[in-house]
Short mmCIF file of C-alpha atoms in Angstrom, two decimals:
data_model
loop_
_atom_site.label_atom_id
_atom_site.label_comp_id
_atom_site.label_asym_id
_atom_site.label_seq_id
_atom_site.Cartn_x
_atom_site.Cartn_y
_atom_site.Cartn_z
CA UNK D 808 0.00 0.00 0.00
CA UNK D 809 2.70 2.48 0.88
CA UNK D 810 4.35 1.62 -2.33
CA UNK D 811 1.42 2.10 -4.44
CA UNK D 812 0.82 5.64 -2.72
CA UNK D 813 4.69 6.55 -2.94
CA UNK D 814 4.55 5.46 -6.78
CA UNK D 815 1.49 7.83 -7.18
CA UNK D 816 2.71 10.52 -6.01
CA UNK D 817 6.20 9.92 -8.43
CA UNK D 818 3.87 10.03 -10.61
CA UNK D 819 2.06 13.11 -10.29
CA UNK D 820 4.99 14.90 -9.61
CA UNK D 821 6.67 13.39 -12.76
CA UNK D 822 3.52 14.69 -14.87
CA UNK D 823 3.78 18.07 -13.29
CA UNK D 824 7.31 18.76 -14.00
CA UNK D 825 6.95 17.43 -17.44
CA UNK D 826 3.73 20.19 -17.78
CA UNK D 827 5.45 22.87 -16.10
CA UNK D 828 9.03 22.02 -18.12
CA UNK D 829 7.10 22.13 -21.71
CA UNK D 830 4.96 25.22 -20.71
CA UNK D 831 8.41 26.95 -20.55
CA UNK D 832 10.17 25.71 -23.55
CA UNK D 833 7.34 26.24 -25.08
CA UNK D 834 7.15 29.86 -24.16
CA UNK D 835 11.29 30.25 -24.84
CA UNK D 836 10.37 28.59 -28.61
CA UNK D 837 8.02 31.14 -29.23
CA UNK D 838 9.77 34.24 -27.90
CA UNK D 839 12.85 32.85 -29.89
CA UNK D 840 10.58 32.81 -33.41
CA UNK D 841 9.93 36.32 -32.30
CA UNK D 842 13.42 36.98 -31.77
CA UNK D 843 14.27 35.66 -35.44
CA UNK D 844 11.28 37.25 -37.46
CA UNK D 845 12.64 40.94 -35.97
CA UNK D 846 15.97 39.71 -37.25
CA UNK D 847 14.48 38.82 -40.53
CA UNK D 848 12.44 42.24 -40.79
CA UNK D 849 15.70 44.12 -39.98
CA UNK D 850 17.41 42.61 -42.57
CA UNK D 851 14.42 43.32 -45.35
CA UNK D 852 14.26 47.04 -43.98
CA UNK D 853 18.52 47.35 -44.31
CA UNK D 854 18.79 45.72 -47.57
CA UNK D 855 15.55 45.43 -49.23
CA UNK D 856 15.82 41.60 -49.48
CA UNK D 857 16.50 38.56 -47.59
CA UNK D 858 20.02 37.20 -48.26
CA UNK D 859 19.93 34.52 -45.97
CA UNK D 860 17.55 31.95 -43.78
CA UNK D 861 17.70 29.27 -41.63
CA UNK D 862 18.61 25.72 -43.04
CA UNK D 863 16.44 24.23 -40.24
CA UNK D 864 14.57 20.99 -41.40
CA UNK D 865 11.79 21.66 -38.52
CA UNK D 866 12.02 25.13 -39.30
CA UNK D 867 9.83 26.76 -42.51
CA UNK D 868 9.54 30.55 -43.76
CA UNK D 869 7.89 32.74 -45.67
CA UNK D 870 8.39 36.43 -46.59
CA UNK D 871 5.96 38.69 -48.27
CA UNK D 872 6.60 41.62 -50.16
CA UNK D 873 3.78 44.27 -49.83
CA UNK D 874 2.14 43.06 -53.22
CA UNK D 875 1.55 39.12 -51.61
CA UNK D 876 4.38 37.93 -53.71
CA UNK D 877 6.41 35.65 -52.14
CA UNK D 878 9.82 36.88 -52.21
CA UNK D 879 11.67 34.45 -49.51
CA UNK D 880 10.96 30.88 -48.55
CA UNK D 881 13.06 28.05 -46.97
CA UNK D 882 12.80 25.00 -48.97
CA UNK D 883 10.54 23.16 -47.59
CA UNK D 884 7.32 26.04 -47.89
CA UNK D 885 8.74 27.29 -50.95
CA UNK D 886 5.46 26.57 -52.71
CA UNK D 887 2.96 26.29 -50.67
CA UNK D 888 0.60 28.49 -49.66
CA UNK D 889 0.81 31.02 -46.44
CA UNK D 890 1.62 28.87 -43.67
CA UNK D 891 -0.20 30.20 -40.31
CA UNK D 892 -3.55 30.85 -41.99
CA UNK D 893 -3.89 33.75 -39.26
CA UNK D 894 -5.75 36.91 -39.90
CA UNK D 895 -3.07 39.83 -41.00
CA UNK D 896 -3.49 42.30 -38.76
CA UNK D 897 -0.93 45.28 -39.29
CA UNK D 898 1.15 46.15 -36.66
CA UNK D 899 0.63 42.82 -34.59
CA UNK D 900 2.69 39.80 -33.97
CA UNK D 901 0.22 36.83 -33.62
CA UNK D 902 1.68 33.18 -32.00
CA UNK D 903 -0.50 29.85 -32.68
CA UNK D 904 -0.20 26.58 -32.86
CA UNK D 905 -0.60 24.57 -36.09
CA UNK D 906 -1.18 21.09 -36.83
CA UNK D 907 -2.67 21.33 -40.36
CA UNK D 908 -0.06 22.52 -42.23
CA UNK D 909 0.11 20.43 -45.79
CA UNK D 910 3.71 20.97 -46.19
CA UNK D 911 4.06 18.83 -42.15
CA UNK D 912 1.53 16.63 -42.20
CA UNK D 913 0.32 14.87 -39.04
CA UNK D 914 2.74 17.45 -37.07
CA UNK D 915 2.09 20.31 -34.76
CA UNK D 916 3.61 23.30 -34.62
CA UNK D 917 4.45 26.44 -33.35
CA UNK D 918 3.79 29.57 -35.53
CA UNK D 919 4.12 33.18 -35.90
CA UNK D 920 2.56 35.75 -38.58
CA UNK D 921 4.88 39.21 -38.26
CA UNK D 922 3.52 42.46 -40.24
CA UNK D 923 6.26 44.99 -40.60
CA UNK D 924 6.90 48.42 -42.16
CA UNK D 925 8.78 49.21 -44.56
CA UNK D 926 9.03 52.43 -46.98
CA UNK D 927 7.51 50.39 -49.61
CA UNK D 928 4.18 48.89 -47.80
CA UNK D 929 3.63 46.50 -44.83
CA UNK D 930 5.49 43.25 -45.69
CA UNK D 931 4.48 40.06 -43.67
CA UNK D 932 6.24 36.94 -42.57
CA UNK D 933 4.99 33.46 -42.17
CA UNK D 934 7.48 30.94 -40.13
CA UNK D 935 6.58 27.82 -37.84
CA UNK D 936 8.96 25.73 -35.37
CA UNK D 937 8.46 22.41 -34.49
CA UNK D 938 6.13 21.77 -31.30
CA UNK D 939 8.09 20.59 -28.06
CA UNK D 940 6.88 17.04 -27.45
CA UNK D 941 5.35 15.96 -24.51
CA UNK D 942 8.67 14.43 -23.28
CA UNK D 943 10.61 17.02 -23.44
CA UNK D 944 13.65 15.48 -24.41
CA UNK D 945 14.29 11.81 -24.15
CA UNK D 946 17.39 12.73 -21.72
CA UNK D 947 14.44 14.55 -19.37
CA UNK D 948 11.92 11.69 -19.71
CA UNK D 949 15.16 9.31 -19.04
CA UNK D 950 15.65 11.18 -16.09
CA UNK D 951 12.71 11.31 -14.20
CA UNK D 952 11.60 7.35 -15.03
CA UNK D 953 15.02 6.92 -13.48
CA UNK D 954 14.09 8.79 -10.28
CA UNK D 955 10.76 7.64 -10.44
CA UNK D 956 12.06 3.78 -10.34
CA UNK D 957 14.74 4.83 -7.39
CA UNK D 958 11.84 6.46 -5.36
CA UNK D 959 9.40 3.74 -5.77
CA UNK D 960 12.41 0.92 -4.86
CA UNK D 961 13.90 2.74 -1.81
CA UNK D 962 10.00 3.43 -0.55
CA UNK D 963 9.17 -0.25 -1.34
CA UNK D 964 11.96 -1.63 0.45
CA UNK D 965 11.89 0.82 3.79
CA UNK D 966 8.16 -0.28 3.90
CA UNK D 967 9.44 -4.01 3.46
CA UNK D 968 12.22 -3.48 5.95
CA UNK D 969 9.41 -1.90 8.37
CA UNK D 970 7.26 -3.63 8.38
CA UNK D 971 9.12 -7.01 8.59
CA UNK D 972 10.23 -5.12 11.68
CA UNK D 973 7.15 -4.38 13.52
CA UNK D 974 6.03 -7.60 12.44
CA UNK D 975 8.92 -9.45 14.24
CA UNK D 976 7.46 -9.09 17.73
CA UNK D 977 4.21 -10.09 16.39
CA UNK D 978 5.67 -13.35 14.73
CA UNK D 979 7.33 -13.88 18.18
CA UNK D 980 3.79 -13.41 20.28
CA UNK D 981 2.02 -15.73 17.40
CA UNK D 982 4.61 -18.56 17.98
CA UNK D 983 4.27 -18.29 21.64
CA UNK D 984 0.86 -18.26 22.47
CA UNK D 985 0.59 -21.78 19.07
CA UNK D 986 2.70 -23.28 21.84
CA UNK D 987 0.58 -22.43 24.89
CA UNK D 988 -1.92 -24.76 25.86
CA UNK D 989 -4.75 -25.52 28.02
CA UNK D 990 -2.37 -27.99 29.94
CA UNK D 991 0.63 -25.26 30.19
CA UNK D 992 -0.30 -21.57 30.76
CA UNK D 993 2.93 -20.80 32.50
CA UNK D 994 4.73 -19.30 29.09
CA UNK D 995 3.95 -15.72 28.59
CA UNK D 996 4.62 -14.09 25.22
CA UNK D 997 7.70 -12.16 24.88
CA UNK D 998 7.57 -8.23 25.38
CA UNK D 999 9.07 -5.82 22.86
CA UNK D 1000 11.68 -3.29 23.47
CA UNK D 1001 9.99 -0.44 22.59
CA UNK D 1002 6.83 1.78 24.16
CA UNK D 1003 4.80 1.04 21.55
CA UNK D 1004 0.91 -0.58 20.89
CA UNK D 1005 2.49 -3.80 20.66
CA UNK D 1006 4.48 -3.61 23.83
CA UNK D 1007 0.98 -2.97 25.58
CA UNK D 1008 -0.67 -5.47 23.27
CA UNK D 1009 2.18 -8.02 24.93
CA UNK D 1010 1.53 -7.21 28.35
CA UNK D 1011 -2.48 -7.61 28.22
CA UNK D 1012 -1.79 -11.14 26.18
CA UNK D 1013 0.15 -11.75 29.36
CA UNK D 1014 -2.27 -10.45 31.91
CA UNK D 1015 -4.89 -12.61 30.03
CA UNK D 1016 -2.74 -15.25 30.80
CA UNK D 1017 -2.31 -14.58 34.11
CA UNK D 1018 -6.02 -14.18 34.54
CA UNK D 1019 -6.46 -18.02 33.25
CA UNK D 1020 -3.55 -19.37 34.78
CA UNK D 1021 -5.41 -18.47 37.70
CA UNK D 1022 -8.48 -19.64 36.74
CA UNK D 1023 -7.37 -23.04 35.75
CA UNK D 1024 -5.86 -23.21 38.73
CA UNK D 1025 -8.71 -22.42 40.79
CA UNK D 1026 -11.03 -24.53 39.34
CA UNK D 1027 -8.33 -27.52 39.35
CA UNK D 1028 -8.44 -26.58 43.26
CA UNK D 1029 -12.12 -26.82 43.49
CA UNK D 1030 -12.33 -29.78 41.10
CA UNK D 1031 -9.69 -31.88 43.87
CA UNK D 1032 -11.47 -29.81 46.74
CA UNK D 1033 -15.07 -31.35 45.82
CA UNK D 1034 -14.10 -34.67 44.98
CA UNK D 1035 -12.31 -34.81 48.14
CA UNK D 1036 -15.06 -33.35 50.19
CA UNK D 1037 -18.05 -35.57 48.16
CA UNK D 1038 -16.13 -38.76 48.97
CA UNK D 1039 -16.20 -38.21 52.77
CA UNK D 1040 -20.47 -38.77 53.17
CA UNK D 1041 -19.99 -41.02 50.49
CA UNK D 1042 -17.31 -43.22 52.18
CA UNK D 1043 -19.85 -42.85 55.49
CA UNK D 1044 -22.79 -44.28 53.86
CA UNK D 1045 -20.96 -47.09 52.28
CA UNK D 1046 -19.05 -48.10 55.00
CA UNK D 1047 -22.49 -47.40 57.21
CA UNK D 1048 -23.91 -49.66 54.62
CA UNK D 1049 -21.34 -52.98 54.47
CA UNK D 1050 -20.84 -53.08 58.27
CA UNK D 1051 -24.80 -53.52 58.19
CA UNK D 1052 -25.16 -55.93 55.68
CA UNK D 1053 -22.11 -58.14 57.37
CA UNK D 1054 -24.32 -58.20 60.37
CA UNK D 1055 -27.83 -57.99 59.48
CA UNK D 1056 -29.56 -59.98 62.38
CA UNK D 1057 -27.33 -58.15 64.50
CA UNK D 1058 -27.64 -54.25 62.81
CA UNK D 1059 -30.60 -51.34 64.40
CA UNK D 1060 -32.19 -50.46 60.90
CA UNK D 1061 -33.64 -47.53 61.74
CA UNK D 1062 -30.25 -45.86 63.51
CA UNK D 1063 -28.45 -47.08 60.56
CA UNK D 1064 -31.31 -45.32 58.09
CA UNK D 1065 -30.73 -42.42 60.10
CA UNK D 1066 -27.10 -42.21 59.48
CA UNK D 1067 -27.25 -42.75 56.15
CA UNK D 1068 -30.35 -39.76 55.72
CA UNK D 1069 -27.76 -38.03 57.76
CA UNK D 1070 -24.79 -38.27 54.75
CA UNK D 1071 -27.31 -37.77 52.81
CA UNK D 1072 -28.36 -34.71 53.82
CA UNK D 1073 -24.99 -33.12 53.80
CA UNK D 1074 -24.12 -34.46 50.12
CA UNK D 1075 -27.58 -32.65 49.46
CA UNK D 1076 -26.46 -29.29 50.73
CA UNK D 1077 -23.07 -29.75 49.24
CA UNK D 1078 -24.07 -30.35 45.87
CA UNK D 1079 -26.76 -27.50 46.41
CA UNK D 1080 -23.74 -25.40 47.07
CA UNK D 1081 -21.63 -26.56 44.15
CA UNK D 1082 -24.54 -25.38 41.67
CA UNK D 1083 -25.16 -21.97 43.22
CA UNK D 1084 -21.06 -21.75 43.26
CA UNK D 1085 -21.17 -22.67 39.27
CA UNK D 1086 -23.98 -20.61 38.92
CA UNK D 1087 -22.16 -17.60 40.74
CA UNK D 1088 -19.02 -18.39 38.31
CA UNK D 1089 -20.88 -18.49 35.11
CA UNK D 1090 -22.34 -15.08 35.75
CA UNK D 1091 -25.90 -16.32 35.39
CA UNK D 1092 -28.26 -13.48 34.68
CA UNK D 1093 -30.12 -12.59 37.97
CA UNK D 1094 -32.93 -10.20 38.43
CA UNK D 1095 -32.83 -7.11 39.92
CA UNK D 1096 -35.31 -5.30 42.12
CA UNK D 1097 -35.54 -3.00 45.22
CA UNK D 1098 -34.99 -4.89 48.31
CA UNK D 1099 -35.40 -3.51 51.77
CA UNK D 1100 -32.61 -5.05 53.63
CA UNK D 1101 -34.01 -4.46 57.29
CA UNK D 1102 -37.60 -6.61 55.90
CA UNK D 1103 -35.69 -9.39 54.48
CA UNK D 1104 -33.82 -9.76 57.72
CA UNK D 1105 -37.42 -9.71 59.32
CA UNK D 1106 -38.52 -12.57 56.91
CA UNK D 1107 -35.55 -14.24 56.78
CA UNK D 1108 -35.46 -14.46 61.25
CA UNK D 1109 -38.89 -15.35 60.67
CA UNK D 1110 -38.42 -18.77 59.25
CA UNK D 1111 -35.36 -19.57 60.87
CA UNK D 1112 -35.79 -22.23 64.67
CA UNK D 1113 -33.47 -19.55 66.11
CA UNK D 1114 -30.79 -21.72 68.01
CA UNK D 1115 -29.85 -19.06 70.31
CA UNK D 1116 -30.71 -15.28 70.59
CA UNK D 1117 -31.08 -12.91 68.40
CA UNK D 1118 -31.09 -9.56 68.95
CA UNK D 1119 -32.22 -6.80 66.04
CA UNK D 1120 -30.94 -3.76 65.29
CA UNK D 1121 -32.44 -2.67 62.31
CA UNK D 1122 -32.64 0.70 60.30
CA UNK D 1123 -36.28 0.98 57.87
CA UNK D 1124 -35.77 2.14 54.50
CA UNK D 1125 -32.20 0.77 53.54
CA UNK D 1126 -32.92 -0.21 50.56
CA UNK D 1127 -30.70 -2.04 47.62
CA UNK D 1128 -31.16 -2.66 44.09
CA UNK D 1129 -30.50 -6.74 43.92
CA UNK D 1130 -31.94 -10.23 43.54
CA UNK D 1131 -33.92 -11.35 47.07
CA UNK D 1132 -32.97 -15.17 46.49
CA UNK D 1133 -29.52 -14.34 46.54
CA UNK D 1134 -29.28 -11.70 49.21
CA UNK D 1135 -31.77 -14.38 51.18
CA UNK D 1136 -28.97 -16.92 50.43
CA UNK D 1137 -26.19 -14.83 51.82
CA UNK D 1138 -28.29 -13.49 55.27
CA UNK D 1139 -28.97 -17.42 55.56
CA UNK D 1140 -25.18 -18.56 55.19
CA UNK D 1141 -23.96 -15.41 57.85
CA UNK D 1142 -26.54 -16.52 60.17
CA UNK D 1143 -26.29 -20.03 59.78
CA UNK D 1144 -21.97 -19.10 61.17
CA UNK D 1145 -23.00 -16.89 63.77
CA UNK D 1146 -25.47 -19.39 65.24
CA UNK D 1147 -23.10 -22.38 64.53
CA UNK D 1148 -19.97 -20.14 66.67
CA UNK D 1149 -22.28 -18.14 68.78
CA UNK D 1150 -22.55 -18.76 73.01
CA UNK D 1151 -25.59 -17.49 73.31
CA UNK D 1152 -26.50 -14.24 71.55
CA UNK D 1153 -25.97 -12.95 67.66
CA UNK D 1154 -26.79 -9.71 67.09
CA UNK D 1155 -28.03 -8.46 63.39
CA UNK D 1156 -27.88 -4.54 62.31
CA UNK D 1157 -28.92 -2.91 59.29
CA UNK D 1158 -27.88 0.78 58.67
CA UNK D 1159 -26.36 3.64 56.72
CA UNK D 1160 -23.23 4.89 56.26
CA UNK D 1161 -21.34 7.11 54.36
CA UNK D 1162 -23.62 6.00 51.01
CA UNK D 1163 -23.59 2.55 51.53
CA UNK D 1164 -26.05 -0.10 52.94
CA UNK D 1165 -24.56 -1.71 55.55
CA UNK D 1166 -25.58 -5.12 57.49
CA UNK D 1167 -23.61 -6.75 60.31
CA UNK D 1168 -23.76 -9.97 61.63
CA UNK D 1169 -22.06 -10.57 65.29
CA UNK D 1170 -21.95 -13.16 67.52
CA UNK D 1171 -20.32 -13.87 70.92
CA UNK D 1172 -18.68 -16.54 70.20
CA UNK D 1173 -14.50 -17.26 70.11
CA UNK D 1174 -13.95 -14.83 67.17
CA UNK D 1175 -11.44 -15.36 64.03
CA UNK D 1176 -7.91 -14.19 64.38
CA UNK D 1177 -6.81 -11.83 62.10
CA UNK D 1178 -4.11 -13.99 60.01
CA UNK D 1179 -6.78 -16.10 59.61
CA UNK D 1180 -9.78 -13.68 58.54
CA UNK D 1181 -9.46 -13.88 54.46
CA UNK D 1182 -8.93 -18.06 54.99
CA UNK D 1183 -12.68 -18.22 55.51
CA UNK D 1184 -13.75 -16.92 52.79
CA UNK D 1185 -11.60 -19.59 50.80
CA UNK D 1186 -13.56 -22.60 48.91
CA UNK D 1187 -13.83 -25.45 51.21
CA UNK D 1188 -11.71 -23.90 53.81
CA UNK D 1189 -12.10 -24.42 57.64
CA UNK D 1190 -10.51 -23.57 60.65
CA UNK D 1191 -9.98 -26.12 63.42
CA UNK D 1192 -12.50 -24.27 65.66
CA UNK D 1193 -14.97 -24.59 63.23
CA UNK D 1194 -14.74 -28.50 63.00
CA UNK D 1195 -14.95 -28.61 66.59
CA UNK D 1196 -18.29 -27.02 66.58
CA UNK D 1197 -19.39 -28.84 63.11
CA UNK D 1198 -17.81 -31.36 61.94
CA UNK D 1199 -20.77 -31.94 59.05
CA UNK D 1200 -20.04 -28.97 57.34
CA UNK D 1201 -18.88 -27.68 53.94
CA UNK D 1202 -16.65 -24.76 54.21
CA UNK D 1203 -18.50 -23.25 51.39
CA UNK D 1204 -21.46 -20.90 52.84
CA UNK D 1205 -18.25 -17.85 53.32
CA UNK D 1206 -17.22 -18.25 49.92
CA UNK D 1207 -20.96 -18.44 48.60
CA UNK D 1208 -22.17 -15.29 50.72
CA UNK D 1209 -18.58 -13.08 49.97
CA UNK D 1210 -19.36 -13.99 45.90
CA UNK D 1211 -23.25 -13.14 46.21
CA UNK D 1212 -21.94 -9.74 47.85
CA UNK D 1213 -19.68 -9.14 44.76
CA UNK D 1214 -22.00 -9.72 42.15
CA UNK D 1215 -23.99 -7.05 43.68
CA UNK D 1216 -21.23 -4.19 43.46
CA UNK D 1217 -20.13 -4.70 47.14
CA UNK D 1218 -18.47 -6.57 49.92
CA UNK D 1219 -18.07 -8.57 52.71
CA UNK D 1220 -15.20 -8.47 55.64
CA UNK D 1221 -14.65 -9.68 58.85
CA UNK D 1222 -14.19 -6.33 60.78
CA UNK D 1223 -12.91 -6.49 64.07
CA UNK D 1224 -15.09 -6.76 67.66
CA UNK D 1225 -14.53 -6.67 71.37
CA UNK D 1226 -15.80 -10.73 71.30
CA UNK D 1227 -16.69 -12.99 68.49
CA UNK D 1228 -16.95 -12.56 64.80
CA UNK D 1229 -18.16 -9.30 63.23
CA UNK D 1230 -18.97 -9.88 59.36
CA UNK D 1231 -20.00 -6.37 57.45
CA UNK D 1232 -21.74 -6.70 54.34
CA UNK D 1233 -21.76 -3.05 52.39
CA UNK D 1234 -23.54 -3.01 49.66
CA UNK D 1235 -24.62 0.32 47.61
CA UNK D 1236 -27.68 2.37 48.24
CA UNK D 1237 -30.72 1.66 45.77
CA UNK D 1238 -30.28 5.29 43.81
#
């Protein structure tokens, strides 16, 4: 493309010199004819006669006397008829150009009729010059198809040497991300010298990289994570299971039913978990409408066989723009913590602050150090004082309720309390 452009331009600028070049040797032909028809007239008005005229084969002339005799001719016009064929006016030199002269055929050229006094009467001379070709010279034309080749070449091969330049680094990326595959995202593409779009084009191919090295390696976690955690009621019911069947006579049915329904029951809220976890990951569309955080606590207490106490605290009219299944889902998961750590009171407030809904969920319980505070909130992690109190359960209701919070613009921390846990859900303000 930059060649083609380049080899336009030599061209127009090749056309316009050649235009601009003939224009003036055009104009220096004609004011030269001028220059030798005065001559000429000099010589008639000195003498009387013409002695002598050019020997030009591109040039032709004709003198007449004041009677339209012809009294002077160069060879080639001696007999033909007046050459110009432009209207005598006396007193004034007239220029044209010609291209039907019978003595040239199929030639232009470059004329002049001069009128000039003498004692005798006006005499008048005829004489044409041959028309400067379009070319110039062949030497000119030679000349600029030479500089018009040189342009074009050098332009053609900087663009070549350019672009095989810029396109180096993007040769390099190409070959490194063909060899980068689902199995291996450790490589990251190699990152050009220079400040330029394709050093910045490097460096988000890399952060993409990053972002599902990560991700691969996350979900690798929680694929090894779930199958380790899904084996455990598993392994219970089936060992429940044989060491009945070994001893039938001998087994109580109905505890071993109830151990079973027990396992059960926990690989039913795990797998519940799982789906609202791949749901949550997917980025399922969710619906959004105004939700009055202090009623859905109301609601959500409502339903609940409260465990232990639980004291309200709650603010009317903080509402949030979000999806009530969800937010119901999160409320249930901080509660279900609280009541699961709590000695004998958890205490739930809703408020504003600073722009932001705000809901708290505290109980009295043994609290989570501070090293360990982000942990929680880790797929299928749980702390040792945790499985104390539960050994049944799935270490995913944190992670579930911190990802619901996200998806909703906001966030959830553990902030810090004179006893127990203190989690702080901030979500923002229904506008």
């Amino acid at each position: 493309m930059t060649t083609a452009v380049m080899a336009l331009i030599c061209t127009v600028i090749a056309a316009l010199i050649l235009v601009n070049v003939r224009d003036n040797v055009r104009e220096y032909s004609s004011k030269d004819l001028v220059a030798k028809a005065v001559q000429i007239s000099q010589e008639v008005r000195q003498k009387g006669t013409v002695s002598h005229l050019p020997k030009d084969p591109d040039t032709a002339i004709q003198v007449f006397d004041p009677s339209g005799a012809l009294v002077a001719a160069t060879p080639n016009v001696a007999n033909a008829p007046p050459m110009t064929m432009l209207i005598y006016r006396a007193d004034n030199i007239a220029t044209s150009d010609i291209c039907t002269l019978r003595a040239f055929p199929g030639e232009c050229k470059i004329g002049v009729y001069f009128p000039f006094h003498v004692s005798d009467g006006i005499w008048r001379l005829h004489m044409v010059v041959s028309d400067v070709p379009w070319y110039i010279s062949p030497r000119l034309l030679g000349l600029l198809i030479g500089g018009w080749l040189l342009l074009v070449g050098v332009t053609a091969l900087a663009a070549y040497r350019a672009v095989s330049s810029t396109l180096a680094p993007v040769d390099a990326m190409t070959s490194k991300l063909a060899e980068i595959t689902g199995g291996d995202l450790s490589q990251r593409v190699p990152v050009p010298w220079f400040h330029d779009e394709l050093r910045r084009l490097a460096e988000r191919a890399n952060q993409t990289l990053d972002r599902a090295e990560r991700a691969v390696e996350q979900q690798r976690r929680f694929a090894s994570d779930t199958s380790h955690d899904l084996r455990t009621p598993l392994t219970a019911m089936h060992t429940e299971l044989d060491e009945a069947l070994l001893h039938p006579e001998e087994t109580d049915w109905p505890r071993t039913a109830r151990t079973v329904l027990g396992s059960l029951e926990r690989l039913q809220v795990m797998v519940a978990s799982l789906l609202d976890i791949a749901r949550l990951d997917a980025g399922a569309p969710r619906r959004r409408e105004p939700v009055d955080l202090a009623e859905l606590v109301k609601s959500e207490l409502v339903r609940r066989a409260r465990k232990v106490t639980v004291t309200e605290q709650l603010t009317p009219g903080v509402v949030v723009d979000g999806d009530p299944l969800h937010l119901s889902r999160l409320l249930g998961n901080l509660l279900d913590n609280a009541e699961r750590h709590a000695e004998r009171n958890v205490t739930v407030e809703v408020a504003r602050d600073d722009g932001s809904a705000v809901l708290e969920v505290v109980d009295d319980g043994d609290g989570i150090p501070p090293d360990q505070r982000e942990i929680v909130f880790q797929r299928f992690a749980r702390l040792d004082a945790s499985r104390r109190k539960d050994a049944g359960g799935t270490g995913l209701g944190l992670p579930i309720a911190r990802q619901i919070a996200e998806s909703h613009g906001g966030t959830l921390t553990i902030g810090d309390s004179p006893r127990g846990a203190r989690f702080v859900l901030r979500l923002p303000l229904r506008s």
